[in-house]
XYZ file of C-alpha atoms in Angstrom:
621
model
C 0.326 -0.181 -0.010
C 1.462 3.240 -1.050
C 2.499 5.701 1.579
C -0.316 8.303 1.968
C 0.928 11.693 2.657
C -1.629 14.066 5.237
C -2.230 17.055 4.855
C -3.298 18.535 7.891
C -5.582 21.437 7.033
C -7.567 18.870 4.647
C -7.870 16.312 7.330
C -8.766 18.731 10.049
C -10.554 21.047 9.094
C -11.412 24.713 11.193
C -13.886 24.202 13.782
C -15.623 27.371 14.386
C -16.009 29.030 18.178
C -19.548 28.155 18.500
C -19.011 24.712 17.682
C -16.383 24.527 20.215
C -19.092 26.389 22.505
C -21.727 23.700 21.717
C -19.785 20.600 22.228
C -18.281 21.909 25.786
C -21.994 23.212 26.725
C -23.406 19.604 25.836
C -20.547 17.790 28.055
C -21.814 19.707 30.700
C -24.774 18.154 31.023
C -26.480 21.261 31.723
C -23.762 22.846 34.085
C -23.203 27.017 33.481
C -20.315 27.032 31.502
C -19.178 30.265 33.120
C -19.436 29.232 37.040
C -17.629 25.465 35.746
C -15.155 27.130 33.403
C -14.274 30.932 33.536
C -11.578 31.783 36.051
C -11.618 34.549 38.052
C -8.894 35.471 39.341
C -7.814 37.258 42.450
C -6.678 40.215 40.338
C -10.712 40.500 39.648
C -10.630 39.995 35.420
C -11.949 36.589 34.117
C -9.308 34.247 32.237
C -11.389 31.868 29.811
C -11.062 28.474 29.576
C -9.705 28.186 25.980
C -8.430 31.544 23.589
C -8.487 31.410 19.459
C -7.284 33.693 16.787
C -10.342 36.245 16.889
C -9.313 36.692 20.708
C -6.020 38.984 19.372
C -7.664 41.237 17.029
C -7.717 44.824 17.941
C -4.484 43.653 20.840
C -1.876 46.252 21.214
C 0.382 43.363 22.355
C 0.872 42.102 18.362
C 1.540 45.430 16.793
C 5.532 45.226 17.767
C 9.142 43.997 17.315
C 11.324 42.879 19.906
C 13.728 45.987 20.547
C 10.694 48.107 18.713
C 8.632 50.837 21.006
C 6.755 50.066 22.992
C 8.713 47.485 23.978
C 6.089 44.629 24.864
C 7.917 41.831 23.472
C 11.250 43.121 25.234
C 13.835 45.792 25.139
C 16.481 43.232 23.661
C 17.122 41.682 20.502
C 17.906 38.757 22.457
C 16.495 37.569 25.448
C 19.788 37.048 27.221
C 19.769 38.174 31.657
C 22.390 38.679 33.419
C 22.542 35.774 36.899
C 22.807 38.147 39.999
C 24.158 36.552 43.060
C 23.623 38.924 46.165
C 26.540 39.369 48.842
C 26.072 41.313 52.327
C 28.751 42.619 52.981
C 27.512 44.471 56.078
C 27.507 41.209 58.093
C 31.046 40.206 56.851
C 34.209 42.197 55.834
C 35.220 43.267 52.489
C 37.554 41.504 51.963
C 35.548 38.415 52.717
C 33.327 39.458 50.839
C 35.685 40.284 47.855
C 36.901 36.385 47.933
C 33.329 35.308 47.876
C 32.541 37.382 44.193
C 35.540 35.885 42.950
C 34.330 32.268 43.771
C 30.614 33.202 42.807
C 31.808 34.983 39.089
C 34.135 31.384 38.282
C 31.083 29.673 38.896
C 28.341 31.257 36.592
C 27.574 34.114 37.950
C 27.963 37.858 36.186
C 25.632 40.280 38.290
C 26.829 40.975 42.059
C 24.560 42.799 44.327
C 26.158 43.963 47.397
C 24.797 45.662 50.278
C 27.105 47.854 51.933
C 27.759 48.896 55.114
C 27.356 53.498 54.843
C 29.252 53.298 58.365
C 32.371 51.840 56.268
C 31.937 53.434 53.481
C 35.037 54.578 51.454
C 37.334 54.533 48.900
C 39.637 51.957 50.553
C 36.485 49.665 51.505
C 35.746 49.373 48.034
C 38.989 49.121 46.435
C 39.096 45.520 48.713
C 35.661 45.154 47.746
C 36.136 44.700 44.010
C 39.648 43.457 43.598
C 40.575 41.701 40.991
C 36.556 42.145 39.464
C 36.572 42.967 35.864
C 34.397 45.504 35.524
C 34.013 45.547 32.009
C 32.843 41.911 32.285
C 30.406 41.420 34.678
C 26.933 44.083 36.273
C 27.536 45.036 39.886
C 24.954 46.911 42.193
C 24.615 48.289 45.330
C 22.627 48.759 48.241
C 23.240 51.793 50.905
C 21.858 54.111 52.722
C 20.286 56.853 50.131
C 22.060 59.336 51.384
C 25.292 57.481 50.943
C 24.325 57.370 46.763
C 26.405 60.517 45.697
C 29.242 59.824 47.989
C 29.372 55.809 46.810
C 29.265 57.191 43.253
C 31.948 59.948 43.304
C 33.725 56.395 45.375
C 33.059 53.922 42.194
C 33.816 56.725 39.712
C 37.333 57.333 40.748
C 37.880 53.630 41.220
C 36.815 53.055 37.649
C 39.317 55.630 36.282
C 41.856 54.570 38.087
C 41.689 50.873 36.986
C 41.536 52.412 33.381
C 38.059 51.465 32.649
C 35.670 53.099 29.956
C 32.910 54.246 32.107
C 30.642 53.828 29.647
C 31.315 49.832 29.571
C 30.670 49.090 33.175
C 26.949 48.482 33.883
C 25.154 48.402 37.301
C 22.878 50.562 39.931
C 22.835 51.743 42.407
C 19.002 51.659 44.608
C 18.510 54.908 45.881
C 14.643 54.451 46.133
C 13.401 57.317 49.258
C 9.586 55.808 49.372
C 10.716 52.879 49.066
C 12.163 53.484 52.513
C 8.629 55.043 53.745
C 6.718 51.890 52.695
C 9.379 49.526 54.465
C 10.225 51.091 57.486
C 7.226 53.720 57.942
C 9.613 56.446 57.671
C 8.391 59.735 57.365
C 10.470 61.485 53.938
C 9.117 64.899 52.715
C 8.366 65.323 49.067
C 11.000 67.962 49.038
C 14.202 66.043 50.725
C 12.517 62.752 48.267
C 13.526 65.008 45.541
C 16.671 66.207 46.316
C 18.166 62.682 47.368
C 16.543 61.613 43.320
C 18.412 64.464 41.574
C 21.606 64.366 43.542
C 21.412 61.176 42.611
C 21.281 61.196 39.032
C 22.988 64.241 38.601
C 26.466 61.906 40.302
C 25.626 59.403 38.365
C 26.387 61.301 35.027
C 29.686 60.381 35.719
C 28.815 56.493 35.216
C 26.709 56.432 32.202
C 25.872 52.555 32.359
C 24.759 52.983 35.801
C 20.738 52.591 36.806
C 20.955 55.139 40.337
C 16.853 55.357 41.256
C 15.001 51.939 42.014
C 11.855 51.371 41.866
C 11.360 48.362 44.239
C 8.303 46.840 43.731
C 9.144 43.849 44.715
C 9.024 44.464 48.448
C 4.418 44.832 47.525
C 4.919 41.251 45.871
C 6.833 39.349 49.118
C 4.518 41.444 50.917
C 1.741 39.262 49.352
C -0.162 41.521 46.669
C -1.153 40.162 43.482
C 1.060 40.766 39.886
C -1.998 43.279 39.067
C -1.356 45.555 41.830
C 2.476 45.459 42.406
C 2.891 46.735 38.365
C -0.206 48.819 38.503
C 1.758 50.590 42.271
C 5.207 49.942 40.194
C 4.347 52.101 37.301
C 2.612 54.957 39.550
C 5.954 54.559 41.528
C 8.627 55.437 39.198
C 5.722 57.705 37.505
C 6.372 59.626 40.718
C 10.207 59.794 40.133
C 10.188 60.900 36.413
C 7.685 63.537 37.866
C 9.564 64.477 40.467
C 13.343 64.487 38.416
C 11.679 66.621 35.670
C 10.350 68.903 37.632
C 13.990 69.648 39.252
C 14.958 70.389 36.270
C 16.548 66.839 34.839
C 15.912 66.355 31.380
C 12.965 63.739 30.714
C 15.615 61.140 28.535
C 18.509 60.927 31.669
C 15.460 60.764 33.865
C 14.005 57.683 32.138
C 17.743 55.976 31.809
C 18.581 56.641 35.175
C 15.108 54.460 36.841
C 15.319 50.800 37.001
C 12.753 48.580 38.457
C 12.476 45.781 40.820
C 10.289 43.162 40.393
C 9.362 40.083 42.752
C 8.378 36.679 40.657
C 5.569 34.989 42.065
C 3.838 31.175 41.934
C 1.329 32.102 39.289
C 3.072 31.117 35.951
C 1.265 32.415 33.351
C 0.359 35.638 35.188
C 3.959 36.603 35.982
C 5.193 36.080 33.038
C 1.987 38.460 31.310
C 2.799 40.799 34.655
C 6.313 41.495 32.807
C 5.002 41.803 29.363
C 2.830 44.138 30.041
C 5.099 46.057 32.019
C 7.477 47.499 29.191
C 3.959 48.362 27.717
C 2.520 50.553 30.252
C 6.158 52.390 30.965
C 6.371 52.874 27.665
C 3.472 55.059 27.313
C 3.907 56.869 30.722
C 7.891 57.468 29.227
C 6.305 58.712 26.184
C 4.462 61.225 27.967
C 7.178 62.834 29.043
C 8.394 63.447 25.639
C 12.056 62.379 25.952
C 14.166 62.683 22.879
C 15.238 59.085 22.521
C 13.060 56.217 22.978
C 15.196 54.566 24.393
C 14.127 55.960 27.658
C 11.173 54.235 27.480
C 12.876 50.822 28.013
C 12.223 49.783 31.338
C 15.185 47.499 33.066
C 13.889 44.810 35.091
C 15.212 43.143 37.744
C 13.220 39.993 39.132
C 13.867 38.446 42.409
C 12.123 35.645 43.525
C 9.133 36.443 45.783
C 9.795 35.436 49.737
C 5.570 35.399 50.880
C 4.819 32.019 49.127
C 8.262 30.330 50.342
C 7.916 27.604 53.487
C 10.072 26.438 56.330
C 8.373 23.060 56.507
C 9.526 20.806 53.521
C 11.362 23.625 52.361
C 12.479 21.581 49.697
C 9.311 22.686 47.627
C 10.687 25.659 47.446
C 13.049 24.671 45.001
C 10.396 23.844 42.806
C 8.588 27.915 43.332
C 11.763 29.428 42.638
C 12.125 27.304 39.529
C 9.062 27.324 37.922
C 9.556 31.349 38.869
C 12.626 31.573 37.191
C 10.839 30.561 33.933
C 8.137 33.056 34.413
C 10.731 35.432 34.413
C 12.712 34.290 31.680
C 10.263 33.356 29.385
C 8.940 37.352 30.469
C 12.341 39.041 29.453
C 13.856 40.120 32.561
C 17.278 41.957 32.100
C 18.248 40.153 35.605
C 17.545 37.742 38.022
C 18.049 36.456 41.715
C 16.832 32.846 42.860
C 16.585 32.812 46.166
C 18.446 30.047 47.958
C 15.452 27.709 49.141
C 16.557 27.610 52.842
C 16.303 31.483 53.378
C 13.390 30.852 55.735
C 14.961 29.270 58.585
C 18.898 30.062 57.780
C 21.726 31.876 56.189
C 21.870 30.409 53.054
C 24.783 27.739 52.959
C 27.181 26.915 49.754
C 25.121 24.106 48.879
C 21.843 26.259 48.805
C 23.071 29.115 47.185
C 25.182 27.056 44.144
C 21.911 25.484 43.964
C 20.015 28.259 43.127
C 22.515 29.778 40.842
C 22.356 26.655 39.020
C 18.513 26.839 38.931
C 19.172 29.969 36.033
C 21.753 28.698 34.327
C 19.994 25.684 33.923
C 17.479 27.515 32.455
C 20.189 29.910 30.034
C 22.454 27.598 28.914
C 20.922 23.968 28.771
C 17.210 24.631 28.244
C 18.668 27.896 25.605
C 15.624 30.271 26.776
C 18.454 33.151 26.118
C 18.597 31.776 22.863
C 14.519 33.325 21.764
C 12.846 36.401 22.104
C 9.083 36.740 23.778
C 8.533 32.994 23.459
C 4.922 33.580 24.442
C 4.292 35.963 21.710
C 1.408 35.060 19.442
C 0.039 32.863 22.366
C -3.702 33.494 22.317
C -3.813 33.281 26.064
C -0.596 35.275 27.018
C -1.074 37.703 24.582
C -4.790 38.480 26.256
C -3.161 37.640 29.647
C -1.079 40.502 28.379
C -4.015 42.642 27.480
C -5.591 42.156 31.041
C -3.006 42.509 33.258
C -2.263 45.380 31.634
C -5.800 46.818 31.581
C -5.766 45.948 35.197
C -2.754 47.820 36.150
C -3.717 50.820 34.731
C -6.877 50.952 36.733
C -4.954 50.963 39.951
C -2.174 53.387 38.042
C -4.536 55.914 36.890
C -6.840 56.026 40.218
C -3.241 56.161 42.321
C -2.754 59.665 39.796
C -6.150 60.934 40.720
C -5.574 61.022 45.037
C -2.362 63.088 44.037
C 0.465 60.337 42.974
C 2.587 57.938 44.169
C 3.981 59.868 46.798
C 0.711 60.946 48.268
C -0.895 57.871 48.763
C 2.136 55.994 50.536
C 2.527 59.600 52.701
C -1.416 59.028 53.709
C -1.031 55.253 54.539
C -3.235 54.406 52.044
C -0.867 51.986 49.888
C 0.198 50.150 52.718
C -3.797 50.067 53.959
C -4.789 48.289 50.872
C -1.866 45.951 50.946
C -2.009 44.858 54.054
C -6.261 44.373 53.019
C -4.627 42.163 49.910
C -1.938 40.187 52.105
C -4.890 39.643 54.755
C -6.835 38.127 52.238
C -4.096 36.117 50.786
C -3.814 34.411 54.259
C -7.383 34.072 54.765
C -8.262 31.857 51.463
C -4.589 30.115 52.385
C -5.693 29.790 56.053
C -8.818 27.598 54.175
C -6.982 26.380 51.208
C -8.157 28.229 48.648
C -5.046 29.133 48.131
C -2.482 26.488 48.717
C 1.448 25.636 50.044
C 2.279 22.417 49.323
C 3.632 20.663 52.358
C 2.335 22.780 54.624
C -1.507 23.660 54.077
C -1.643 20.815 52.065
C -0.124 17.472 51.725
C 2.738 18.381 54.023
C 5.543 15.690 55.378
C 3.705 13.827 58.440
C 6.777 12.803 60.648
C 8.519 16.304 59.667
C 10.827 18.450 62.151
C 11.774 22.100 61.915
C 12.663 23.377 65.143
C 16.255 21.912 64.990
C 16.769 23.984 61.567
C 15.567 27.484 62.235
C 18.468 30.119 63.013
C 17.149 33.021 61.641
C 16.010 35.809 64.429
C 14.488 38.627 63.178
C 15.991 42.211 63.445
C 15.981 45.859 62.506
C 18.366 45.261 58.984
C 18.217 48.903 57.454
C 19.724 52.258 58.458
C 16.951 53.435 61.120
C 18.658 53.141 64.156
C 15.359 50.488 65.503
C 13.544 53.481 65.471
C 9.860 53.400 66.176
C 8.015 53.636 62.596
C 6.937 57.442 61.841
C 3.771 55.864 59.502
C 2.603 51.955 59.665
C 5.525 49.860 57.164
C 4.035 47.551 55.015
C 3.155 44.131 56.332
C 6.142 41.796 56.487
C 5.343 37.630 56.538
C 5.013 35.143 54.835
C 2.102 33.128 53.603
C 3.107 29.992 55.550
C 4.253 31.376 58.759
C 1.198 30.773 60.599
C 0.478 27.231 59.442
C 4.347 27.091 60.554
C 4.057 28.905 64.225
C 0.957 26.511 64.673
C 3.162 23.181 63.355
C 6.220 24.634 65.696
C 3.793 25.246 69.367
C 2.724 21.418 68.415
C 6.723 19.995 68.109
C 7.880 22.219 71.195
C 4.858 20.917 73.279
C 6.735 17.622 74.124
C 4.112 15.540 73.878
C 3.329 15.057 69.971
C -0.732 13.817 69.847
C -2.082 11.286 68.068
C -5.167 11.365 64.838
C -6.882 8.063 65.137
C -8.629 7.345 61.978
C -11.452 5.386 62.622
C -12.493 3.619 59.759
C -15.260 1.776 58.903
C -18.846 1.083 55.971
C -18.395 1.953 53.300
C -15.179 1.300 51.847
C -15.118 4.022 49.293
C -15.479 6.553 51.388
C -13.647 5.348 54.234
C -10.902 5.653 52.487
C -11.332 8.916 50.805
C -11.824 10.723 53.786
C -8.984 8.879 56.067
C -6.714 9.938 53.773
C -8.463 13.763 53.495
C -8.249 14.136 58.049
C -5.339 12.055 57.512
C -3.958 15.419 55.435
C -5.783 17.660 57.113
C -4.636 17.052 60.596
C -0.833 16.643 60.255
C -0.293 19.913 58.729
C -0.593 20.604 62.688
C 2.492 17.916 62.899
C 0.003 15.527 64.552
C 0.692 11.892 64.671
C -1.917 10.394 62.042
C -2.731 6.972 62.137
C -4.668 5.579 59.654
C -6.224 2.168 59.929
C -7.719 -0.452 56.900
C -11.293 -0.263 58.736
C -13.310 -2.316 61.791
C -16.547 -4.441 61.489
C -17.811 -2.266 64.885
C -17.356 0.706 66.237
C -17.018 -0.209 69.094
C -13.301 -2.276 67.973
C -12.666 1.175 66.645
C -12.598 3.270 69.456
C -11.330 -0.023 71.462
C -8.634 0.151 69.562
C -8.045 4.320 69.393
C -7.718 4.041 73.302
C -5.427 1.271 73.087
C -3.207 3.487 70.849
C -3.238 6.420 73.390
C -5.110 8.936 70.163
C -6.077 11.796 71.159
C -8.084 12.951 68.427
C -10.331 10.130 66.857
C -11.934 10.637 63.637
C -14.876 8.721 62.307
C -14.424 7.979 58.380
C -17.214 6.918 56.585
C -20.111 8.231 54.475
C -22.984 10.406 54.760
C -26.014 8.076 55.148
C -24.040 5.312 57.889
C -22.779 8.835 60.297
C -26.488 8.847 61.427
C -26.117 5.462 62.985
C -21.999 5.168 63.645
C -21.951 8.600 64.915
C -23.570 8.349 68.308
C -23.019 5.348 68.687
C -18.892 6.071 68.336
C -19.470 8.861 69.899
C -21.319 7.239 73.570
C -18.050 4.724 73.444
C -15.280 7.171 73.396
C -17.587 8.980 76.451
C -15.091 12.031 76.423
C -11.524 9.373 76.162
C -10.225 11.767 73.319
C -11.590 14.450 71.108
C -14.053 12.861 68.526
C -14.039 14.836 65.082
C -16.297 13.311 62.315
C -15.055 13.924 58.427
C -17.305 15.300 56.971
C -20.292 17.740 57.221
C -23.847 15.355 56.851
C -26.983 16.161 56.296
C -27.688 14.998 60.025
C -25.160 17.329 61.564
C -27.744 19.370 63.097
C -28.939 16.031 64.786
C -25.595 14.769 65.514
C -25.004 18.294 67.562
C -27.796 18.075 69.506
C -26.437 14.821 70.444
C -23.349 16.665 71.653
C -20.692 15.422 68.815
C -19.238 19.335 67.943
C -16.022 18.827 65.824
C -16.337 18.190 61.835
C -13.277 18.588 59.366
C -14.254 19.599 55.480
C -13.452 20.886 52.473
C -15.463 24.190 53.437
C -13.312 24.090 56.891
C -11.299 26.954 57.747
C -8.215 24.503 58.227
C -6.160 26.787 60.267
C -8.684 28.038 62.773
C -10.071 23.790 62.817
C -6.598 23.198 63.605
C -5.880 26.606 66.421
C -9.022 25.174 68.196
C -7.558 21.362 68.747
C -4.656 22.757 69.998
C -6.353 24.260 72.299
C -8.263 21.342 73.335
C -5.544 19.879 74.033
C -3.701 22.052 75.847
C -0.794 23.444 73.375
């Protein structure tokens, strides 16, 4: 039989959107399409279950090429990014920080981020710190108190000249961000002082033409728990505030635009984060265009991405590797200019050589082995990503306009409205984590049953800025991770001395008792309880006897709704107060069972955290 050539266009004719909808509607068998398949995102817009070419019509995101205004597809004609490692030069000597920098530069890093001690800042300090580093081959970035920025720039300019480098080829940044300090530390800084710090840094930065001296540290919003549209909307207003202050102070619009660098967080919502970076470049280009710079280059958003703190955990911490890997992928596909991947163990200790090596290699694998650096804007043309980019841009722009209509970002920070909004968003996310509407694998869902963590925690909270430990004048941004509430709960159990036992009294319908015992084990292990599962008992009396013999503190009845009317009162009576009695599920007979004195139920609509806290209280923990 002769080979037949396939003609996909002929063999698979075009299917209209209506035909797809008719098929989906039929498969839903009367269920509501919107409720079942349309995703209402926390960011405030609807995402359809499928997109088609017709959904690209009218979108601005498809109108430009990489490297062309408005830069939605990237500011470059390649997708190469700098792999950054952060080095805390405040806690070690300049010589030790230099030694570490030279070491990591030989391990794939091409960008360094130094956190400097303002008290030690001097020409000798910087010379020691940068000794042996080829500044025309790597990117160097510094964090120091904003009031020391001009001094640092002068020292760097002199050092670069003394070593014979062309200053125009030495790339880097200095993080002058007074509004960021107001947000993070609750400090009050007058608008005049903010403007003075910005203009001084930009003017001094003329000696370092390839440096960005002004920072928009939107990553702190991400770390506080906001969603990507809020992070982007606030970042745009933040950057626009700096543009406005600089240009009103007489700085040229081109010079102002080229001085600003955006430091974004990147969270675990994979496609949304890709869309965020694409939308960010588009919107920032439009904002800068309004200032009429002499060159489009001023409208190119420079983006550094840092993996988020908010979703990282202490328990089952190696899951952080999965989180940071997808976050790094989002940032790389989104076309960032540089990236920092946090080591997986930063939540409970100072990262060691192993965790830092893994963090570096996560980027290097993407860049060198998966070739993410070879393709510009690989998500372009995806019906889903293009629409998501447009929707993220629309929501972020609404937030930007709201801030502008209220007097700008400085005013919104000074009057506390930004922090209040962030706190409200973060509280909502914490509630979602507590009820498992937002999942943290290994923490509020599918925990490692026998893990302990108290012995590995080395970190202690302390002030890390040049504020002298003073009380904040305004309320600062919240500093918490989504997992902390569960971690505190589990650590309290771990430190209680006696680990509570939760016994599964499985009986009746085989499928239901197995499903509910698995659910209950997972539920109760989130508190660190020892869970004892069972295959099944012939009678509730036999199950209760086995539970008492095992020394159970909690007994969970696992059966079907229909059988609870009989089994639950019998088990409750047999247990006779010797342990906390719990019914797995929310049966129709719950009201009748409550009249019998049965008050504890665990099911999918529970607030897991509050329920476990209540159990701890009853157990005396």
